[in-house]
Amino acid sequence: MSNEITPFRIEIPQAELDYLQARLTEARWPVQQPGAEWSRGVPVAYLRELAEYWRNSYDWRAAEAQLNEFAQFTTEIDGQRIHFLHVRSANPDATPLILTHGWPGSVVEFLDVIGPLTDPAAYGGDPADAFHLVIPSLPGFGFSGPVAEEGWDPARIGKAWVELMSRLGYESYGAQGGDWGAFVTPEVGRAGGDKVIGVHVNAATFGYIPFGPVSDEDKATMTESELARLDRLALFKSEGNGYFQIQATRPQTVAYGLHDSPIGQLAWIVEKFKEWTFPATGLPEDAVDRDRLLTNVMLYWLTGTAGSSAALYYEATHVRSWETTPLSTPVGVAVFAEDVAIRRYADADTDIVHWSEFDRGGHFAAMEVPDLLVADIRAFFRGLR
């Protein structure tokens, strides 16, 4: 295995963009099923309009150029190609920080936080809060895909991130992540030991939610916001986790439709941006810029990683045993308005030193409310340097 780190630049052949245009033009559309809009999935009228915008107005080359403004690299770790952004602060004393995205996200999630985190003074912040950022694509996602072999569960990814930070020369650093990043980031803390000064998560679930029914006695002691999170969690379990069950059991089967159809890939991702952003009653673009959303979709489409990204669900749910080693690394948790984490259900073996709750923002906090996420990351790590 080579430890070589190779500069990388995104350069999508025009033929691939022309093919996408043709597929969008020739899309075969289903009829709209009866019932309230969004109750049975993404409405045909909404998706047709979004697809038309994608075909005629969205500019991939502009998005490609924006991504290429940041230094990007690839390296091989444990037999897997890993793509990452490495954006160093001008402040030599900046704290190294590795950021991990989730599904259906990508490194695109973090574009609006790179500037404020690496150069806080330019955004009205304290220069002492600067970070050097490492932003990898999860194995099987985007330019880190597809996966070369089975077994890439969160624990293995956490070990890979520790190796990545070591190759970059960082002997002390923090880790942050949401969604799958909230699974991987604690594993970075476990694998990195004393090298990891702190773990910060958002969109946290496992280890921060109840398993099984909650008694009426417990509910009687809950705040209004905690009860609302319980309701959201119950709705997810009853109506919103179909995608999870499919990807956790048959990722290869679902890959055919997503890999072959740009409309299918668009609908699969847009539905989650609709359901998980704040407010859930709004449209996805009410919370996230439409072009940015489509850039995120493009990373799945152009790299053909719908199936290999879905496979992370399979790996995580078929692992022989979950990590039970207590996490001694200090932990910070940010709970945004559409999140479901509840403090009382946090793992007793987790050293939570920072817990914040917000009345806005959702699952994709770095895209929806970058100001709140940046401020919380700064506040958490400020006390750990």
mmCIF file with all atom_site columns, C-alpha atoms in Angstrom, residues 135-281:
data_model
loop_
_atom_site.group_PDB
_atom_site.id
_atom_site.type_symbol
_atom_site.label_atom_id
_atom_site.label_alt_id
_atom_site.label_comp_id
_atom_site.label_asym_id
_atom_site.label_entity_id
_atom_site.label_seq_id
_atom_site.pdbx_PDB_ins_code
_atom_site.Cartn_x
_atom_site.Cartn_y
_atom_site.Cartn_z
_atom_site.occupancy
_atom_site.B_iso_or_equiv
_atom_site.pdbx_formal_charge
_atom_site.auth_seq_id
_atom_site.auth_comp_id
_atom_site.auth_asym_id
_atom_site.auth_atom_id
_atom_site.pdbx_PDB_model_num
ATOM 1   C CA . ILE A 1 135 ? -12.951 17.191 4.308   1.00 0.00 ? 135 ILE A CA 1
ATOM 2   C CA . PRO A 1 136 ? -12.965 13.632 2.931   1.00 0.00 ? 136 PRO A CA 1
ATOM 3   C CA . SER A 1 137 ? -15.587 11.933 0.807   1.00 0.00 ? 137 SER A CA 1
ATOM 4   C CA . LEU A 1 138 ? -16.832 8.834  2.624   1.00 0.00 ? 138 LEU A CA 1
ATOM 5   C CA . PRO A 1 139 ? -15.685 5.537  1.058   1.00 0.00 ? 139 PRO A CA 1
ATOM 6   C CA . GLY A 1 140 ? -18.168 4.690  -1.685  1.00 0.00 ? 140 GLY A CA 1
ATOM 7   C CA . PHE A 1 141 ? -19.310 8.311  -2.049  1.00 0.00 ? 141 PHE A CA 1
ATOM 8   C CA . GLY A 1 142 ? -18.378 10.686 -4.856  1.00 0.00 ? 142 GLY A CA 1
ATOM 9   C CA . PHE A 1 143 ? -14.729 10.601 -5.833  1.00 0.00 ? 143 PHE A CA 1
ATOM 10  C CA . SER A 1 144 ? -13.994 8.114  -3.012  1.00 0.00 ? 144 SER A CA 1
ATOM 11  C CA . GLY A 1 145 ? -16.146 5.591  -4.817  1.00 0.00 ? 145 GLY A CA 1
ATOM 12  C CA . PRO A 1 146 ? -16.953 2.964  -5.546  1.00 0.00 ? 146 PRO A CA 1
ATOM 13  C CA . VAL A 1 147 ? -15.809 0.789  -2.649  1.00 0.00 ? 147 VAL A CA 1
ATOM 14  C CA . ALA A 1 148 ? -13.205 -1.804 -3.529  1.00 0.00 ? 148 ALA A CA 1
ATOM 15  C CA . GLU A 1 149 ? -14.362 -4.401 -0.994  1.00 0.00 ? 149 GLU A CA 1
ATOM 16  C CA . GLU A 1 150 ? -16.930 -5.049 1.717   1.00 0.00 ? 150 GLU A CA 1
ATOM 17  C CA . GLY A 1 151 ? -16.486 -4.098 5.353   1.00 0.00 ? 151 GLY A CA 1
ATOM 18  C CA . TRP A 1 152 ? -16.378 -0.298 5.193   1.00 0.00 ? 152 TRP A CA 1
ATOM 19  C CA . ASP A 1 153 ? -18.462 0.356  8.292   1.00 0.00 ? 153 ASP A CA 1
ATOM 20  C CA . PRO A 1 154 ? -18.146 3.478  10.511  1.00 0.00 ? 154 PRO A CA 1
ATOM 21  C CA . ALA A 1 155 ? -15.430 1.952  12.721  1.00 0.00 ? 155 ALA A CA 1
ATOM 22  C CA . ARG A 1 156 ? -13.229 1.139  9.730   1.00 0.00 ? 156 ARG A CA 1
ATOM 23  C CA . ILE A 1 157 ? -13.803 4.602  8.291   1.00 0.00 ? 157 ILE A CA 1
ATOM 24  C CA . GLY A 1 158 ? -12.856 6.156  11.636  1.00 0.00 ? 158 GLY A CA 1
ATOM 25  C CA . LYS A 1 159 ? -9.551  4.286  11.585  1.00 0.00 ? 159 LYS A CA 1
ATOM 26  C CA . ALA A 1 160 ? -8.968  5.429  7.994   1.00 0.00 ? 160 ALA A CA 1
ATOM 27  C CA . TRP A 1 161 ? -9.540  9.065  8.991   1.00 0.00 ? 161 TRP A CA 1
ATOM 28  C CA . VAL A 1 162 ? -6.948  8.715  11.766  1.00 0.00 ? 162 VAL A CA 1
ATOM 29  C CA . GLU A 1 163 ? -4.495  7.382  9.194   1.00 0.00 ? 163 GLU A CA 1
ATOM 30  C CA . LEU A 1 164 ? -5.361  10.241 6.837   1.00 0.00 ? 164 LEU A CA 1
ATOM 31  C CA . MET A 1 165 ? -4.686  12.869 9.496   1.00 0.00 ? 165 MET A CA 1
ATOM 32  C CA . SER A 1 166 ? -1.396  11.164 10.332  1.00 0.00 ? 166 SER A CA 1
ATOM 33  C CA . ARG A 1 167 ? -0.312  11.224 6.676   1.00 0.00 ? 167 ARG A CA 1
ATOM 34  C CA . LEU A 1 168 ? -1.055  14.941 6.596   1.00 0.00 ? 168 LEU A CA 1
ATOM 35  C CA . GLY A 1 169 ? 1.223   15.452 9.586   1.00 0.00 ? 169 GLY A CA 1
ATOM 36  C CA . TYR A 1 170 ? -1.463  16.289 12.140  1.00 0.00 ? 170 TYR A CA 1
ATOM 37  C CA . GLU A 1 171 ? -0.679  14.845 15.566  1.00 0.00 ? 171 GLU A CA 1
ATOM 38  C CA . SER A 1 172 ? -3.458  16.690 17.404  1.00 0.00 ? 172 SER A CA 1
ATOM 39  C CA . TYR A 1 173 ? -6.826  17.513 15.889  1.00 0.00 ? 173 TYR A CA 1
ATOM 40  C CA . GLY A 1 174 ? -10.589 17.652 16.282  1.00 0.00 ? 174 GLY A CA 1
ATOM 41  C CA . ALA A 1 175 ? -13.347 15.817 14.439  1.00 0.00 ? 175 ALA A CA 1
ATOM 42  C CA . GLN A 1 176 ? -16.865 16.884 13.433  1.00 0.00 ? 176 GLN A CA 1
ATOM 43  C CA . GLY A 1 177 ? -19.678 15.243 11.501  1.00 0.00 ? 177 GLY A CA 1
ATOM 44  C CA . GLY A 1 178 ? -23.399 14.833 10.952  1.00 0.00 ? 178 GLY A CA 1
ATOM 45  C CA . ASP A 1 179 ? -25.648 11.943 9.896   1.00 0.00 ? 179 ASP A CA 1
ATOM 46  C CA . TRP A 1 180 ? -23.167 9.154  9.040   1.00 0.00 ? 180 TRP A CA 1
ATOM 47  C CA . GLY A 1 181 ? -20.544 11.658 10.109  1.00 0.00 ? 181 GLY A CA 1
ATOM 48  C CA . ALA A 1 182 ? -22.067 11.469 13.595  1.00 0.00 ? 182 ALA A CA 1
ATOM 49  C CA . PHE A 1 183 ? -21.343 7.713  13.537  1.00 0.00 ? 183 PHE A CA 1
ATOM 50  C CA . VAL A 1 184 ? -17.856 8.006  12.054  1.00 0.00 ? 184 VAL A CA 1
ATOM 51  C CA . THR A 1 185 ? -16.640 10.933 14.149  1.00 0.00 ? 185 THR A CA 1
ATOM 52  C CA . PRO A 1 186 ? -16.835 9.141  17.538  1.00 0.00 ? 186 PRO A CA 1
ATOM 53  C CA . GLU A 1 187 ? -14.923 6.270  15.913  1.00 0.00 ? 187 GLU A CA 1
ATOM 54  C CA . VAL A 1 188 ? -12.202 8.762  15.018  1.00 0.00 ? 188 VAL A CA 1
ATOM 55  C CA . GLY A 1 189 ? -12.045 9.591  18.710  1.00 0.00 ? 189 GLY A CA 1
ATOM 56  C CA . ARG A 1 190 ? -11.789 5.920  19.671  1.00 0.00 ? 190 ARG A CA 1
ATOM 57  C CA . ALA A 1 191 ? -9.158  5.102  17.059  1.00 0.00 ? 191 ALA A CA 1
ATOM 58  C CA . GLY A 1 192 ? -7.167  8.299  17.491  1.00 0.00 ? 192 GLY A CA 1
ATOM 59  C CA . GLY A 1 193 ? -7.033  8.306  21.278  1.00 0.00 ? 193 GLY A CA 1
ATOM 60  C CA . ASP A 1 194 ? -5.166  11.248 22.744  1.00 0.00 ? 194 ASP A CA 1
ATOM 61  C CA . LYS A 1 195 ? -4.544  12.706 19.287  1.00 0.00 ? 195 LYS A CA 1
ATOM 62  C CA . VAL A 1 196 ? -8.225  13.702 19.067  1.00 0.00 ? 196 VAL A CA 1
ATOM 63  C CA . ILE A 1 197 ? -8.923  16.719 21.279  1.00 0.00 ? 197 ILE A CA 1
ATOM 64  C CA . GLY A 1 198 ? -12.694 16.673 20.784  1.00 0.00 ? 198 GLY A CA 1
ATOM 65  C CA . VAL A 1 199 ? -15.610 15.183 18.866  1.00 0.00 ? 199 VAL A CA 1
ATOM 66  C CA . HIS A 1 200 ? -18.498 17.403 17.721  1.00 0.00 ? 200 HIS A CA 1
ATOM 67  C CA . VAL A 1 201 ? -21.648 15.965 16.116  1.00 0.00 ? 201 VAL A CA 1
ATOM 68  C CA . ASN A 1 202 ? -24.958 17.114 14.681  1.00 0.00 ? 202 ASN A CA 1
ATOM 69  C CA . ALA A 1 203 ? -27.875 15.170 13.174  1.00 0.00 ? 203 ALA A CA 1
ATOM 70  C CA . ALA A 1 204 ? -27.041 12.550 15.798  1.00 0.00 ? 204 ALA A CA 1
ATOM 71  C CA . THR A 1 205 ? -29.217 9.469  16.297  1.00 0.00 ? 205 THR A CA 1
ATOM 72  C CA . PHE A 1 206 ? -27.568 6.284  17.578  1.00 0.00 ? 206 PHE A CA 1
ATOM 73  C CA . GLY A 1 207 ? -26.488 6.878  21.153  1.00 0.00 ? 207 GLY A CA 1
ATOM 74  C CA . TYR A 1 208 ? -28.754 9.910  21.524  1.00 0.00 ? 208 TYR A CA 1
ATOM 75  C CA . ILE A 1 209 ? -32.270 8.514  21.112  1.00 0.00 ? 209 ILE A CA 1
ATOM 76  C CA . PRO A 1 210 ? -34.412 6.040  23.049  1.00 0.00 ? 210 PRO A CA 1
ATOM 77  C CA . PHE A 1 211 ? -34.626 2.444  21.922  1.00 0.00 ? 211 PHE A CA 1
ATOM 78  C CA . GLY A 1 212 ? -38.059 1.015  22.562  1.00 0.00 ? 212 GLY A CA 1
ATOM 79  C CA . PRO A 1 213 ? -41.155 2.699  23.993  1.00 0.00 ? 213 PRO A CA 1
ATOM 80  C CA . VAL A 1 214 ? -40.889 5.736  26.243  1.00 0.00 ? 214 VAL A CA 1
ATOM 81  C CA . SER A 1 215 ? -43.007 5.509  29.380  1.00 0.00 ? 215 SER A CA 1
ATOM 82  C CA . ASP A 1 216 ? -45.712 8.013  30.232  1.00 0.00 ? 216 ASP A CA 1
ATOM 83  C CA . GLU A 1 217 ? -43.760 8.808  33.396  1.00 0.00 ? 217 GLU A CA 1
ATOM 84  C CA . ASP A 1 218 ? -40.709 9.828  31.344  1.00 0.00 ? 218 ASP A CA 1
ATOM 85  C CA . LYS A 1 219 ? -42.837 11.813 28.909  1.00 0.00 ? 219 LYS A CA 1
ATOM 86  C CA . ALA A 1 220 ? -44.346 13.742 31.821  1.00 0.00 ? 220 ALA A CA 1
ATOM 87  C CA . THR A 1 221 ? -40.876 15.063 32.690  1.00 0.00 ? 221 THR A CA 1
ATOM 88  C CA . MET A 1 222 ? -39.977 16.090 29.134  1.00 0.00 ? 222 MET A CA 1
ATOM 89  C CA . THR A 1 223 ? -39.849 19.571 27.702  1.00 0.00 ? 223 THR A CA 1
ATOM 90  C CA . GLU A 1 224 ? -42.008 20.583 24.763  1.00 0.00 ? 224 GLU A CA 1
ATOM 91  C CA . SER A 1 225 ? -39.018 20.373 22.415  1.00 0.00 ? 225 SER A CA 1
ATOM 92  C CA . GLU A 1 226 ? -38.106 16.887 23.650  1.00 0.00 ? 226 GLU A CA 1
ATOM 93  C CA . LEU A 1 227 ? -41.657 15.672 23.090  1.00 0.00 ? 227 LEU A CA 1
ATOM 94  C CA . ALA A 1 228 ? -41.561 17.137 19.579  1.00 0.00 ? 228 ALA A CA 1
ATOM 95  C CA . ARG A 1 229 ? -38.367 15.165 18.898  1.00 0.00 ? 229 ARG A CA 1
ATOM 96  C CA . LEU A 1 230 ? -40.047 12.001 20.108  1.00 0.00 ? 230 LEU A CA 1
ATOM 97  C CA . ASP A 1 231 ? -42.903 12.663 17.684  1.00 0.00 ? 231 ASP A CA 1
ATOM 98  C CA . ARG A 1 232 ? -40.464 13.198 14.805  1.00 0.00 ? 232 ARG A CA 1
ATOM 99  C CA . LEU A 1 233 ? -38.649 10.002 15.708  1.00 0.00 ? 233 LEU A CA 1
ATOM 100 C CA . ALA A 1 234 ? -41.929 8.052  15.789  1.00 0.00 ? 234 ALA A CA 1
ATOM 101 C CA . LEU A 1 235 ? -42.930 9.474  12.388  1.00 0.00 ? 235 LEU A CA 1
ATOM 102 C CA . PHE A 1 236 ? -39.563 8.506  10.949  1.00 0.00 ? 236 PHE A CA 1
ATOM 103 C CA . LYS A 1 237 ? -39.902 4.938  12.198  1.00 0.00 ? 237 LYS A CA 1
ATOM 104 C CA . SER A 1 238 ? -43.435 4.555  10.850  1.00 0.00 ? 238 SER A CA 1
ATOM 105 C CA . GLU A 1 239 ? -43.324 6.538  7.600   1.00 0.00 ? 239 GLU A CA 1
ATOM 106 C CA . GLY A 1 240 ? -39.824 7.746  6.833   1.00 0.00 ? 240 GLY A CA 1
ATOM 107 C CA . ASN A 1 241 ? -37.326 4.899  7.005   1.00 0.00 ? 241 ASN A CA 1
ATOM 108 C CA . GLY A 1 242 ? -38.222 2.948  3.860   1.00 0.00 ? 242 GLY A CA 1
ATOM 109 C CA . TYR A 1 243 ? -35.055 4.189  2.155   1.00 0.00 ? 243 TYR A CA 1
ATOM 110 C CA . PHE A 1 244 ? -33.044 2.923  5.157   1.00 0.00 ? 244 PHE A CA 1
ATOM 111 C CA . GLN A 1 245 ? -34.494 -0.576 4.982   1.00 0.00 ? 245 GLN A CA 1
ATOM 112 C CA . ILE A 1 246 ? -33.887 -0.825 1.234   1.00 0.00 ? 246 ILE A CA 1
ATOM 113 C CA . GLN A 1 247 ? -30.307 0.458  1.372   1.00 0.00 ? 247 GLN A CA 1
ATOM 114 C CA . ALA A 1 248 ? -29.500 -1.630 4.457   1.00 0.00 ? 248 ALA A CA 1
ATOM 115 C CA . THR A 1 249 ? -30.738 -4.853 2.859   1.00 0.00 ? 249 THR A CA 1
ATOM 116 C CA . ARG A 1 250 ? -30.644 -4.555 -0.951  1.00 0.00 ? 250 ARG A CA 1
ATOM 117 C CA . PRO A 1 251 ? -28.213 -1.781 -1.975  1.00 0.00 ? 251 PRO A CA 1
ATOM 118 C CA . GLN A 1 252 ? -27.309 -3.582 -5.193  1.00 0.00 ? 252 GLN A CA 1
ATOM 119 C CA . THR A 1 253 ? -30.916 -3.808 -6.338  1.00 0.00 ? 253 THR A CA 1
ATOM 120 C CA . VAL A 1 254 ? -31.726 -0.142 -5.720  1.00 0.00 ? 254 VAL A CA 1
ATOM 121 C CA . ALA A 1 255 ? -28.491 0.836  -7.475  1.00 0.00 ? 255 ALA A CA 1
ATOM 122 C CA . TYR A 1 256 ? -29.816 -0.138 -10.907 1.00 0.00 ? 256 TYR A CA 1
ATOM 123 C CA . GLY A 1 257 ? -32.572 2.453  -10.981 1.00 0.00 ? 257 GLY A CA 1
ATOM 124 C CA . LEU A 1 258 ? -30.536 5.206  -9.325  1.00 0.00 ? 258 LEU A CA 1
ATOM 125 C CA . HIS A 1 259 ? -27.435 4.597  -11.437 1.00 0.00 ? 259 HIS A CA 1
ATOM 126 C CA . ASP A 1 260 ? -29.357 4.474  -14.702 1.00 0.00 ? 260 ASP A CA 1
ATOM 127 C CA . SER A 1 261 ? -31.904 7.262  -14.187 1.00 0.00 ? 261 SER A CA 1
ATOM 128 C CA . PRO A 1 262 ? -30.968 10.844 -13.329 1.00 0.00 ? 262 PRO A CA 1
ATOM 129 C CA . ILE A 1 263 ? -34.642 11.512 -12.516 1.00 0.00 ? 263 ILE A CA 1
ATOM 130 C CA . GLY A 1 264 ? -34.637 8.558  -10.122 1.00 0.00 ? 264 GLY A CA 1
ATOM 131 C CA . GLN A 1 265 ? -31.442 9.769  -8.458  1.00 0.00 ? 265 GLN A CA 1
ATOM 132 C CA . LEU A 1 266 ? -32.843 13.290 -8.177  1.00 0.00 ? 266 LEU A CA 1
ATOM 133 C CA . ALA A 1 267 ? -36.097 12.120 -6.569  1.00 0.00 ? 267 ALA A CA 1
ATOM 134 C CA . TRP A 1 268 ? -34.294 9.764  -4.154  1.00 0.00 ? 268 TRP A CA 1
ATOM 135 C CA . ILE A 1 269 ? -32.172 12.616 -2.788  1.00 0.00 ? 269 ILE A CA 1
ATOM 136 C CA . VAL A 1 270 ? -34.642 15.500 -3.023  1.00 0.00 ? 270 VAL A CA 1
ATOM 137 C CA . GLU A 1 271 ? -37.191 13.630 -0.924  1.00 0.00 ? 271 GLU A CA 1
ATOM 138 C CA . LYS A 1 272 ? -34.760 13.585 1.997   1.00 0.00 ? 272 LYS A CA 1
ATOM 139 C CA . PHE A 1 273 ? -33.956 17.278 1.607   1.00 0.00 ? 273 PHE A CA 1
ATOM 140 C CA . LYS A 1 274 ? -37.686 17.921 1.775   1.00 0.00 ? 274 LYS A CA 1
ATOM 141 C CA . GLU A 1 275 ? -38.270 15.764 4.863   1.00 0.00 ? 275 GLU A CA 1
ATOM 142 C CA . TRP A 1 276 ? -35.127 16.566 6.844   1.00 0.00 ? 276 TRP A CA 1
ATOM 143 C CA . THR A 1 277 ? -34.629 20.305 6.336   1.00 0.00 ? 277 THR A CA 1
ATOM 144 C CA . PHE A 1 278 ? -36.278 23.024 8.414   1.00 0.00 ? 278 PHE A CA 1
ATOM 145 C CA . PRO A 1 279 ? -39.151 23.550 8.269   1.00 0.00 ? 279 PRO A CA 1
ATOM 146 C CA . ALA A 1 280 ? -40.257 20.119 7.110   1.00 0.00 ? 280 ALA A CA 1
ATOM 147 C CA . THR A 1 281 ? -43.435 21.686 5.724   1.00 0.00 ? 281 THR A CA 1
#
